[in-house]
Amino acid sequence: MPGSPQDPRRRVPRTDTVLADPAVGAAVARLGRARVRAEVTAVQQRVREGVLAPDRVAAVVVAGLPPGPASSRPVLNATGAVLHTNLGRAALSPAAIAAVVDAAGATDVEYDLGTGGRARRGRGTLAALRTAVPGAGDVLVVNNGAAALLLAVTALCTRPRREVVWSRGELVEIGDGFRLPDLVATGGARIREVGTTNRTTVADVASAVSRRTGCVLRVHPSNFRVRGFTAGPDLRELAAALPPDVPLVVDTGSGLLAPDPLLPDEPDVSSALAAGADLVTASGDKLLGGPQAGLVFGRADLIERVRRHPMARAVRVDKLTLAALEATVAGPVPPTTRALHVDPGELRQRCAAVAGRLRETGVDAGVVPSAGVVGGGGAPGLELPGWAVSLPVGLARPLRTGDPPVVGRVAGNRLLLDLRAVEPAADPTLARAVLSASSVSGG
Ligand SMILES: *Cc1c(COP(=O)(O)O)cnc(C)c1O
């Protein structure tokens, strides 16, 4: 009854009392007082409205706050896509994570501890990349692959304004509505399209080159395939057909530094340079398996020109990225490489172990073949043979919203948990997550 002593609205716990609860106190240490206080105020209001019992306030406050220091949460990627763009692309290696933590405070990223003076920013990372790609005269690191492409072409095709010669078969949309020709045009280069959607020859490109040309661009059509009556210029022949003063820029996208027999259609930086490319751009968080970054490799004089362009400062990479990139390139094999090359027999054994443990507790779990993919728009059409744990499809949502969240793949009326991109050490965690999801869903 409103106004009576039993009315829950009159028994709203005081803010200080709620903040004194140990679990709420832990949230304050993690998230800061202001954030938690705002949540307390919101929950107190629900008591006032009579929709929540007063003794539930602390628990509801804790449940409404993120369990980690930020609202983004670590997720188990059981989709079978090694580079899932919506799940943050490449997972960093433990070494790269440690490097990020070390770099987080004050660091000598641009400082020489011997002389006490300024040093070249990220020189250790640049040295590691030069060692990994001996054919490159120099290297530059920027914020992402799109920035690497934009900066390289802009530096070569503006001041004065010049043309970038570009095949119509390579005018690519990379995702989320972003189109590379629109991106490149924003830098000021004038696009000179050559060839057709399905066929472009060396002669098409060579005959378009003139005094107005700033560079010739070759973009790897990384996320689609054109089949049938198709042809693109061979890179070596293209390089040989161009006048020596016209730079050839190649956007590989993938981030492979050297060829990988598993991915025969993916271009790599070393091969592109060997074939005669003057500058080669790539992503850091695709097949390289590192942090989001863009790499530009190639002729030292051209790299210097790109590095000196005013736009370079606007796409500069931060110290955390430089640290993670160096540990990825020079350190232990990153999770991306492991997940791509994992032995299918090993995947099958891991799936059988997880499914066996689940069946013991009455969960309807099986083991089925599952084709993994590179993901992140890379290597379209390539299927990586593997295995998955098969579960009732009703577990998909409780698993996604559990702790830790597990994201699988729905196939028909089954939920598949493909272990390819899951670290083997996380298998027991994944099994526990399935058990608690089954108890939630009553399955
Ligand atoms: C992915 C990709 C890009 C963009 O790289 P980001 O690192 O995502 O910015 C550019 N070009 C090609 C060919 C790509 O595959």
Tab-separated table of C-alpha atoms and ligand atoms in Angstrom:
chain	number	residue	atom	x	y	z
A	1	MET	CA	0.000	0.000	0.000
A	2	PRO	CA	1.531	3.380	-0.977
A	3	GLY	CA	2.727	5.425	1.989
A	4	SER	CA	2.619	2.490	4.426
A	5	PRO	CA	5.814	1.412	6.262
A	6	GLN	CA	5.785	-1.808	4.161
A	7	ASP	CA	5.808	0.180	0.917
A	8	PRO	CA	9.081	-0.846	-0.839
A	9	ARG	CA	9.322	2.691	-2.236
A	10	ARG	CA	10.063	3.977	1.257
A	11	ARG	CA	12.820	1.445	1.806
A	12	VAL	CA	15.125	2.463	-1.080
A	13	PRO	CA	18.666	1.655	0.150
A	14	ARG	CA	20.936	4.677	0.509
A	15	THR	CA	23.605	5.175	-2.155
A	16	ASP	CA	26.455	4.853	0.391
A	17	THR	CA	25.032	1.547	1.613
A	18	VAL	CA	24.916	0.152	-1.923
A	19	LEU	CA	28.447	1.375	-2.697
A	20	ALA	CA	29.685	-0.368	0.478
A	21	ASP	CA	28.612	-3.758	-0.896
A	22	PRO	CA	31.834	-5.698	-1.746
A	23	ALA	CA	30.746	-6.615	-5.302
A	24	VAL	CA	29.695	-3.027	-6.003
A	25	GLY	CA	33.017	-1.847	-4.501
A	26	ALA	CA	34.886	-4.106	-6.933
A	27	ALA	CA	32.944	-2.509	-9.789
A	28	VAL	CA	33.983	0.956	-8.529
A	29	ALA	CA	37.644	-0.129	-8.600
A	30	ARG	CA	37.209	-1.385	-12.168
A	31	LEU	CA	34.970	1.270	-13.707
A	32	GLY	CA	35.251	4.365	-11.545
A	33	ARG	CA	32.814	5.883	-9.052
A	34	ALA	CA	30.794	8.047	-11.461
A	35	ARG	CA	29.831	5.172	-13.723
A	36	VAL	CA	28.737	2.923	-10.857
A	37	ARG	CA	26.890	5.752	-9.071
A	38	ALA	CA	24.837	6.394	-12.211
A	39	GLU	CA	23.864	2.727	-12.302
A	40	VAL	CA	22.940	2.813	-8.580
A	41	THR	CA	20.702	5.839	-9.159
A	42	ALA	CA	18.935	4.088	-12.045
A	43	VAL	CA	18.349	0.924	-9.999
A	44	GLN	CA	17.135	2.897	-6.943
A	45	GLN	CA	14.540	4.458	-9.218
A	46	ARG	CA	13.178	1.010	-10.063
A	47	VAL	CA	12.689	0.333	-6.330
A	48	ARG	CA	10.859	3.658	-6.008
A	49	GLU	CA	8.595	2.599	-8.869
A	50	GLY	CA	7.827	-0.596	-6.995
A	51	VAL	CA	9.211	-2.910	-9.691
A	52	LEU	CA	12.272	-4.116	-7.750
A	53	ALA	CA	12.665	-5.414	-4.184
A	54	PRO	CA	14.989	-3.192	-2.084
A	55	ASP	CA	17.281	-6.084	-1.119
A	56	ARG	CA	18.032	-6.770	-4.797
A	57	VAL	CA	19.653	-3.383	-5.540
A	58	ALA	CA	23.345	-4.355	-5.168
A	59	ALA	CA	22.985	-7.512	-7.261
A	60	VAL	CA	21.079	-5.729	-10.029
A	61	VAL	CA	23.648	-2.893	-10.088
A	62	VAL	CA	26.498	-5.404	-10.549
A	63	ALA	CA	24.580	-7.325	-13.238
A	64	GLY	CA	23.965	-4.090	-15.156
A	65	LEU	CA	27.662	-3.170	-15.316
A	66	PRO	CA	30.236	-4.649	-17.716
A	67	PRO	CA	32.267	-7.463	-16.090
A	68	GLY	CA	35.521	-6.062	-17.535
A	69	PRO	CA	37.139	-2.617	-17.540
A	70	ALA	CA	35.359	-1.617	-20.760
A	71	SER	CA	32.073	-2.504	-22.374
A	72	SER	CA	33.700	-4.599	-25.132
A	73	ARG	CA	34.199	-8.154	-23.924
A	74	PRO	CA	36.530	-11.044	-24.751
A	75	VAL	CA	34.601	-13.548	-26.895
A	76	LEU	CA	35.335	-17.157	-27.850
A	77	ASN	CA	35.304	-17.209	-31.663
A	78	ALA	CA	33.801	-20.606	-32.561
A	79	THR	CA	32.536	-19.430	-35.967
A	80	GLY	CA	35.271	-21.173	-37.972
A	81	ALA	CA	36.210	-17.805	-39.540
A	82	VAL	CA	39.796	-17.133	-38.517
A	83	LEU	CA	39.572	-13.373	-39.145
A	84	HIS	CA	36.033	-12.394	-38.169
A	85	THR	CA	35.755	-8.646	-38.794
A	86	ASN	CA	32.851	-8.234	-36.351
A	87	LEU	CA	34.898	-10.052	-33.703
A	88	GLY	CA	37.921	-7.778	-34.150
A	89	ARG	CA	39.842	-9.653	-36.899
A	90	ALA	CA	43.202	-11.095	-35.775
A	91	ALA	CA	43.611	-12.215	-32.155
A	92	LEU	CA	46.970	-11.088	-30.773
A	93	SER	CA	49.581	-13.566	-29.571
A	94	PRO	CA	50.410	-13.603	-25.841
A	95	ALA	CA	53.754	-11.984	-26.776
A	96	ALA	CA	51.985	-9.160	-28.631
A	97	ILE	CA	49.608	-8.645	-25.704
A	98	ALA	CA	52.580	-8.441	-23.315
A	99	ALA	CA	54.224	-5.904	-25.646
A	100	VAL	CA	51.079	-3.757	-25.576
A	101	VAL	CA	51.031	-3.814	-21.774
A	102	ASP	CA	54.732	-2.833	-21.612
A	103	ALA	CA	54.169	0.033	-24.054
A	104	ALA	CA	51.100	1.353	-22.280
A	105	GLY	CA	52.896	3.762	-19.953
A	106	ALA	CA	55.815	6.047	-20.781
A	107	THR	CA	58.010	4.241	-23.312
A	108	ASP	CA	61.041	4.919	-25.509
A	109	VAL	CA	58.980	4.659	-28.727
A	110	GLU	CA	60.615	7.821	-30.100
A	111	TYR	CA	63.486	8.330	-27.654
A	112	ASP	CA	67.087	7.116	-27.537
A	113	LEU	CA	67.908	6.073	-23.980
A	114	GLY	CA	71.657	6.085	-24.826
A	115	THR	CA	71.925	9.658	-26.069
A	116	GLY	CA	68.908	11.092	-24.288
A	117	GLY	CA	67.692	12.532	-27.595
A	118	ARG	CA	64.954	11.912	-30.091
A	119	ALA	CA	65.004	8.663	-32.104
A	120	ARG	CA	63.081	7.392	-35.141
A	121	ARG	CA	59.582	6.483	-34.006
A	122	GLY	CA	59.008	2.738	-33.830
A	123	ARG	CA	62.508	1.909	-35.126
A	124	GLY	CA	62.454	-1.607	-33.581
A	125	THR	CA	59.203	-2.396	-35.377
A	126	LEU	CA	60.527	-1.054	-38.678
A	127	ALA	CA	63.716	-3.132	-38.296
A	128	ALA	CA	61.638	-6.278	-37.620
A	129	LEU	CA	59.555	-5.643	-40.741
A	130	ARG	CA	62.669	-5.027	-42.882
A	131	THR	CA	64.139	-8.310	-41.623
A	132	ALA	CA	60.891	-10.113	-42.467
A	133	VAL	CA	60.870	-8.633	-45.990
A	134	PRO	CA	64.526	-8.435	-47.102
A	135	GLY	CA	63.487	-7.308	-50.592
A	136	ALA	CA	62.090	-4.007	-49.290
A	137	GLY	CA	64.328	-0.956	-49.275
A	138	ASP	CA	62.327	0.576	-46.443
A	139	VAL	CA	58.969	0.323	-44.686
A	140	LEU	CA	56.371	2.644	-43.168
A	141	VAL	CA	53.612	1.786	-40.689
A	142	VAL	CA	50.286	3.674	-40.618
A	143	ASN	CA	46.872	3.261	-39.042
A	144	ASN	CA	45.327	0.647	-41.369
A	145	GLY	CA	45.486	-0.817	-44.863
A	146	ALA	CA	43.098	1.764	-46.284
A	147	ALA	CA	45.321	4.568	-44.945
A	148	ALA	CA	48.417	2.906	-46.431
A	149	LEU	CA	46.805	2.839	-49.881
A	150	LEU	CA	45.421	6.369	-49.608
A	151	LEU	CA	48.722	7.820	-48.413
A	152	ALA	CA	50.887	6.003	-50.991
A	153	VAL	CA	48.745	7.049	-53.960
A	154	THR	CA	48.193	10.580	-52.662
A	155	ALA	CA	51.921	11.134	-52.127
A	156	LEU	CA	52.641	9.995	-55.704
A	157	CYS	CA	49.691	11.650	-57.474
A	158	THR	CA	49.302	15.121	-55.954
A	159	ARG	CA	51.356	18.335	-55.762
A	160	PRO	CA	51.054	18.536	-58.800
A	161	ARG	CA	47.879	16.571	-59.371
A	162	ARG	CA	48.455	13.429	-61.427
A	163	GLU	CA	46.643	10.318	-62.563
A	164	VAL	CA	46.558	6.919	-60.926
A	165	VAL	CA	46.120	4.313	-63.671
A	166	TRP	CA	43.786	1.587	-62.343
A	167	SER	CA	42.095	-1.444	-63.934
A	168	ARG	CA	38.281	-1.485	-63.970
A	169	GLY	CA	38.482	-5.074	-62.701
A	170	GLU	CA	40.083	-3.836	-59.476
A	171	LEU	CA	37.775	-0.976	-58.400
A	172	VAL	CA	36.845	-2.773	-55.190
A	173	GLU	CA	34.335	-2.135	-52.425
A	174	ILE	CA	36.041	-3.436	-49.268
A	175	GLY	CA	32.975	-3.593	-47.006
A	176	ASP	CA	30.434	-1.542	-45.050
A	177	GLY	CA	29.852	0.571	-48.185
A	178	PHE	CA	33.466	1.786	-48.458
A	179	ARG	CA	34.852	1.797	-51.994
A	180	LEU	CA	38.573	2.083	-52.708
A	181	PRO	CA	38.176	4.425	-55.735
A	182	ASP	CA	36.148	6.863	-53.588
A	183	LEU	CA	38.775	6.620	-50.857
A	184	VAL	CA	41.701	7.259	-53.214
A	185	ALA	CA	39.873	10.161	-54.901
A	186	THR	CA	39.503	11.949	-51.548
A	187	GLY	CA	43.292	12.327	-51.463
A	188	GLY	CA	43.224	14.314	-54.693
A	189	ALA	CA	44.591	11.775	-57.207
A	190	ARG	CA	42.738	11.651	-60.528
A	191	ILE	CA	41.653	8.107	-61.415
A	192	ARG	CA	42.354	6.950	-64.950
A	193	GLU	CA	40.357	3.740	-65.440
A	194	VAL	CA	41.634	1.163	-67.930
A	195	GLY	CA	40.427	-2.175	-69.297
A	196	THR	CA	37.059	-3.731	-68.454
A	197	THR	CA	35.423	-5.462	-65.500
A	198	ASN	CA	36.571	-8.902	-66.612
A	199	ARG	CA	39.645	-8.249	-68.749
A	200	THR	CA	42.565	-5.843	-68.550
A	201	THR	CA	45.826	-6.363	-70.423
A	202	VAL	CA	49.351	-5.058	-69.967
A	203	ALA	CA	48.830	-3.073	-73.191
A	204	ASP	CA	45.702	-1.399	-71.729
A	205	VAL	CA	47.745	-0.161	-68.798
A	206	ALA	CA	50.891	0.739	-70.732
A	207	SER	CA	48.989	2.752	-73.339
A	208	ALA	CA	47.257	4.796	-70.628
A	209	VAL	CA	50.572	5.874	-69.102
A	210	SER	CA	51.571	9.417	-70.018
A	211	ARG	CA	53.259	12.530	-68.626
A	212	ARG	CA	50.179	12.935	-66.421
A	213	THR	CA	50.691	9.577	-64.674
A	214	GLY	CA	51.655	9.659	-60.980
A	215	CYS	CA	51.564	5.894	-60.495
A	216	VAL	CA	50.034	2.672	-61.738
A	217	LEU	CA	47.936	0.901	-59.114
A	218	ARG	CA	47.237	-2.792	-58.797
A	219	VAL	CA	44.645	-3.804	-56.159
A	220	HIS	CA	44.095	-7.406	-55.133
A	221	PRO	CA	40.351	-8.145	-55.522
A	222	SER	CA	40.482	-9.789	-52.109
A	223	ASN	CA	36.797	-10.368	-51.319
A	224	PHE	CA	35.285	-11.635	-54.594
A	225	ARG	CA	36.079	-13.844	-57.573
A	226	VAL	CA	35.338	-13.245	-61.240
A	227	ARG	CA	35.151	-16.491	-63.220
A	228	GLY	CA	34.921	-17.246	-66.921
A	229	PHE	CA	36.377	-15.030	-69.658
A	230	THR	CA	38.773	-13.086	-67.480
A	231	ALA	CA	42.325	-11.789	-67.634
A	232	GLY	CA	44.472	-9.462	-65.586
A	233	PRO	CA	47.990	-8.313	-66.338
A	234	ASP	CA	50.772	-10.512	-64.975
A	235	LEU	CA	52.560	-8.398	-62.369
A	236	ARG	CA	56.063	-9.097	-63.690
A	237	GLU	CA	55.065	-8.290	-67.288
A	238	LEU	CA	53.258	-5.171	-66.121
A	239	ALA	CA	56.304	-3.948	-64.187
A	240	ALA	CA	58.547	-4.596	-67.183
A	241	ALA	CA	56.224	-2.680	-69.522
A	242	LEU	CA	56.222	0.543	-67.478
A	243	PRO	CA	58.748	3.378	-67.929
A	244	PRO	CA	61.257	3.387	-65.039
A	245	ASP	CA	59.996	6.737	-63.704
A	246	VAL	CA	56.385	5.492	-63.291
A	247	PRO	CA	56.008	3.782	-59.909
A	248	LEU	CA	53.941	0.602	-59.678
A	249	VAL	CA	51.930	0.414	-56.429
A	250	VAL	CA	50.420	-2.921	-55.356
A	251	ASP	CA	47.750	-3.227	-52.654
A	252	THR	CA	47.884	-6.849	-51.474
A	253	GLY	CA	45.419	-6.366	-48.627
A	254	SER	CA	46.103	-9.742	-47.016
A	255	GLY	CA	49.240	-8.923	-45.049
A	256	LEU	CA	51.073	-12.097	-46.055
A	257	LEU	CA	54.743	-11.129	-46.052
A	258	ALA	CA	55.864	-14.285	-47.913
A	259	PRO	CA	53.961	-16.916	-49.939
A	260	ASP	CA	51.808	-19.432	-48.010
A	261	PRO	CA	51.165	-22.734	-49.863
A	262	LEU	CA	47.819	-23.025	-48.035
A	263	LEU	CA	46.645	-19.813	-49.745
A	264	PRO	CA	47.897	-20.066	-53.338
A	265	ASP	CA	45.686	-17.205	-54.600
A	266	GLU	CA	46.696	-14.699	-51.921
A	267	PRO	CA	49.359	-12.235	-53.055
A	268	ASP	CA	52.273	-11.583	-50.691
A	269	VAL	CA	54.520	-8.610	-50.161
A	270	SER	CA	57.873	-10.289	-50.944
A	271	SER	CA	56.668	-11.782	-54.244
A	272	ALA	CA	55.124	-8.483	-55.346
A	273	LEU	CA	58.414	-6.663	-54.699
A	274	ALA	CA	60.368	-9.392	-56.486
A	275	ALA	CA	58.030	-9.070	-59.477
A	276	GLY	CA	58.911	-5.392	-59.784
A	277	ALA	CA	56.420	-3.482	-57.618
A	278	ASP	CA	57.857	-0.202	-56.308
A	279	LEU	CA	55.524	0.124	-53.306
A	280	VAL	CA	53.403	-2.622	-51.709
A	281	THR	CA	50.661	-1.986	-49.132
A	282	ALA	CA	49.079	-4.469	-46.721
A	283	SER	CA	46.951	-4.775	-43.573
A	284	GLY	CA	48.317	-5.625	-40.128
A	285	ASP	CA	45.291	-7.463	-38.739
A	286	LYS	CA	44.513	-9.862	-41.564
A	287	LEU	CA	46.797	-12.806	-42.405
A	288	LEU	CA	49.761	-11.131	-40.705
A	289	GLY	CA	47.895	-11.820	-37.458
A	290	GLY	CA	48.768	-8.551	-35.726
A	291	PRO	CA	47.060	-5.347	-34.598
A	292	GLN	CA	45.104	-3.063	-36.921
A	293	ALA	CA	47.789	-1.338	-38.993
A	294	GLY	CA	48.725	-0.492	-42.562
A	295	LEU	CA	52.134	-1.331	-43.992
A	296	VAL	CA	53.928	0.235	-46.934
A	297	PHE	CA	57.039	-1.584	-48.204
A	298	GLY	CA	59.295	-0.686	-51.109
A	299	ARG	CA	61.858	1.628	-52.668
A	300	ALA	CA	63.528	3.757	-49.996
A	301	ASP	CA	63.215	7.025	-51.974
A	302	LEU	CA	59.482	6.502	-52.490
A	303	ILE	CA	58.897	5.470	-48.861
A	304	GLU	CA	60.640	8.698	-47.814
A	305	ARG	CA	58.341	10.689	-50.091
A	306	VAL	CA	55.282	8.972	-48.603
A	307	ARG	CA	56.593	9.445	-45.048
A	308	ARG	CA	57.154	13.169	-45.650
A	309	HIS	CA	53.645	13.809	-47.042
A	310	PRO	CA	51.596	15.976	-44.612
A	311	MET	CA	48.817	13.368	-44.559
A	312	ALA	CA	51.241	10.855	-43.006
A	313	ARG	CA	50.885	12.628	-39.658
A	314	ALA	CA	47.106	12.200	-39.743
A	315	VAL	CA	47.353	8.421	-40.186
A	316	ARG	CA	50.240	7.920	-37.744
A	317	VAL	CA	50.160	4.705	-35.772
A	318	ASP	CA	50.217	4.643	-31.972
A	319	LYS	CA	52.812	3.129	-29.641
A	320	LEU	CA	50.582	0.197	-28.652
A	321	THR	CA	50.208	-0.853	-32.271
A	322	LEU	CA	53.936	-0.534	-32.944
A	323	ALA	CA	54.688	-2.741	-29.941
A	324	ALA	CA	52.119	-5.408	-30.894
A	325	LEU	CA	53.241	-5.388	-34.525
A	326	GLU	CA	56.902	-5.952	-33.639
A	327	ALA	CA	56.034	-8.853	-31.313
A	328	THR	CA	53.838	-10.348	-34.060
A	329	VAL	CA	56.423	-10.092	-36.829
A	330	ALA	CA	59.526	-11.042	-34.816
A	331	GLY	CA	57.942	-13.180	-32.073
A	332	PRO	CA	56.177	-16.518	-31.640
A	333	VAL	CA	53.667	-17.773	-34.231
A	334	PRO	CA	50.465	-15.697	-33.823
A	335	PRO	CA	47.022	-17.303	-33.277
A	336	THR	CA	45.944	-16.437	-36.853
A	337	THR	CA	48.739	-18.514	-38.387
A	338	ARG	CA	48.127	-21.380	-35.953
A	339	ALA	CA	44.386	-21.377	-36.678
A	340	LEU	CA	44.915	-21.378	-40.455
A	341	HIS	CA	47.382	-24.253	-40.386
A	342	VAL	CA	45.897	-26.377	-37.601
A	343	ASP	CA	45.830	-30.098	-38.401
A	344	PRO	CA	42.245	-31.318	-39.032
A	345	GLY	CA	42.980	-34.505	-37.038
A	346	GLU	CA	43.862	-32.389	-34.010
A	347	LEU	CA	40.640	-30.382	-34.421
A	348	ARG	CA	38.631	-33.605	-34.551
A	349	GLN	CA	40.237	-34.869	-31.336
A	350	ARG	CA	39.559	-31.604	-29.520
A	351	CYS	CA	35.916	-31.623	-30.686
A	352	ALA	CA	35.520	-35.250	-29.550
A	353	ALA	CA	36.926	-34.388	-26.112
A	354	VAL	CA	34.565	-31.417	-25.674
A	355	ALA	CA	31.517	-33.300	-27.043
A	356	GLY	CA	32.297	-36.336	-24.843
A	357	ARG	CA	32.426	-34.192	-21.740
A	358	LEU	CA	29.108	-32.524	-22.692
A	359	ARG	CA	27.344	-35.837	-23.382
A	360	GLU	CA	28.351	-37.106	-19.921
A	361	THR	CA	26.179	-34.331	-18.515
A	362	GLY	CA	23.290	-35.084	-20.834
A	363	VAL	CA	23.891	-32.410	-23.489
A	364	ASP	CA	22.958	-33.459	-27.038
A	365	ALA	CA	26.464	-32.951	-28.512
A	366	GLY	CA	28.057	-34.491	-31.608
A	367	VAL	CA	31.122	-34.028	-33.796
A	368	VAL	CA	30.663	-33.060	-37.447
A	369	PRO	CA	32.914	-31.969	-40.330
A	370	SER	CA	33.059	-28.185	-40.652
A	371	ALA	CA	34.666	-26.025	-43.335
A	372	GLY	CA	36.535	-23.085	-41.853
A	373	VAL	CA	37.219	-19.900	-43.788
A	374	VAL	CA	39.900	-17.224	-43.699
A	375	GLY	CA	37.260	-14.518	-43.139
A	376	GLY	CA	37.721	-10.764	-43.052
A	377	GLY	CA	36.902	-10.754	-46.753
A	378	GLY	CA	40.059	-12.762	-47.540
A	379	ALA	CA	40.479	-15.823	-49.760
A	380	PRO	CA	36.818	-16.036	-50.886
A	381	GLY	CA	35.748	-19.548	-51.832
A	382	LEU	CA	38.616	-21.224	-49.963
A	383	GLU	CA	37.405	-23.913	-47.536
A	384	LEU	CA	39.671	-25.100	-44.738
A	385	PRO	CA	38.751	-28.687	-43.794
A	386	GLY	CA	38.010	-29.045	-40.079
A	387	TRP	CA	35.559	-30.186	-37.416
A	388	ALA	CA	32.953	-28.729	-35.090
A	389	VAL	CA	30.964	-29.639	-32.001
A	390	SER	CA	27.301	-29.863	-33.017
A	391	LEU	CA	24.658	-28.716	-30.482
A	392	PRO	CA	20.927	-27.922	-30.368
A	393	VAL	CA	20.360	-24.597	-32.108
A	394	GLY	CA	18.502	-23.261	-29.053
A	395	LEU	CA	21.883	-22.849	-27.326
A	396	ALA	CA	23.026	-20.149	-29.772
A	397	ARG	CA	21.556	-17.228	-27.834
A	398	PRO	CA	22.375	-18.341	-24.276
A	399	LEU	CA	25.941	-19.025	-25.422
A	400	ARG	CA	26.269	-15.568	-26.996
A	401	THR	CA	24.957	-13.855	-23.888
A	402	GLY	CA	26.838	-16.053	-21.409
A	403	ASP	CA	30.174	-15.425	-19.703
A	404	PRO	CA	32.420	-15.678	-21.611
A	405	PRO	CA	30.265	-15.175	-24.703
A	406	VAL	CA	30.695	-17.960	-27.274
A	407	VAL	CA	29.815	-17.222	-30.903
A	408	GLY	CA	29.253	-20.240	-33.139
A	409	ARG	CA	27.638	-20.797	-36.533
A	410	VAL	CA	24.067	-21.951	-37.162
A	411	ALA	CA	23.650	-24.666	-39.816
A	412	GLY	CA	20.061	-25.835	-40.246
A	413	ASN	CA	18.712	-26.764	-36.817
A	414	ARG	CA	22.134	-27.231	-35.237
A	415	LEU	CA	24.609	-24.850	-33.666
A	416	LEU	CA	28.182	-25.621	-34.737
A	417	LEU	CA	31.097	-24.672	-32.529
A	418	ASP	CA	34.126	-24.825	-34.831
A	419	LEU	CA	37.284	-24.976	-32.711
A	420	ARG	CA	39.687	-23.761	-35.439
A	421	ALA	CA	39.948	-20.203	-34.122
A	422	VAL	CA	39.596	-21.168	-30.449
A	423	GLU	CA	42.880	-21.458	-28.537
A	424	PRO	CA	43.249	-25.117	-27.436
A	425	ALA	CA	43.804	-23.916	-23.853
A	426	ALA	CA	40.284	-22.404	-23.944
A	427	ASP	CA	38.516	-25.723	-24.730
A	428	PRO	CA	37.596	-26.406	-21.069
A	429	THR	CA	36.222	-22.846	-20.750
A	430	LEU	CA	34.136	-23.401	-23.872
A	431	ALA	CA	32.780	-26.700	-22.507
A	432	ARG	CA	31.850	-24.995	-19.210
A	433	ALA	CA	30.096	-22.209	-21.130
A	434	VAL	CA	28.005	-24.808	-22.996
A	435	LEU	CA	27.092	-26.526	-19.724
A	436	SER	CA	25.880	-23.325	-18.126
A	437	ALA	CA	24.030	-22.310	-21.325
A	438	SER	CA	22.249	-25.697	-21.335
A	439	SER	CA	21.166	-25.264	-17.722
A	440	VAL	CA	19.863	-21.752	-18.547
A	441	SER	CA	17.957	-22.984	-21.599
A	442	GLY	CA	16.773	-26.107	-19.732
A	443	GLY	CA	18.371	-28.259	-22.465
B	1	LIG	C1	41.291	-5.222	-46.431
B	1	LIG	C2	41.782	-4.504	-47.600
B	1	LIG	C3	42.022	-3.125	-47.530
B	1	LIG	C4	41.745	-2.323	-46.292
B	1	LIG	O1	42.616	-2.667	-45.244
B	1	LIG	P1	42.214	-2.269	-43.733
B	1	LIG	O2	43.396	-2.677	-42.935
B	1	LIG	O3	40.970	-3.002	-43.423
B	1	LIG	O4	42.015	-0.787	-43.735
B	1	LIG	C5	42.496	-2.502	-48.659
B	1	LIG	N1	42.736	-3.193	-49.792
B	1	LIG	C6	42.527	-4.515	-49.888
B	1	LIG	C7	42.829	-5.209	-51.179
B	1	LIG	C8	42.039	-5.221	-48.801
B	1	LIG	O5	41.838	-6.540	-48.893
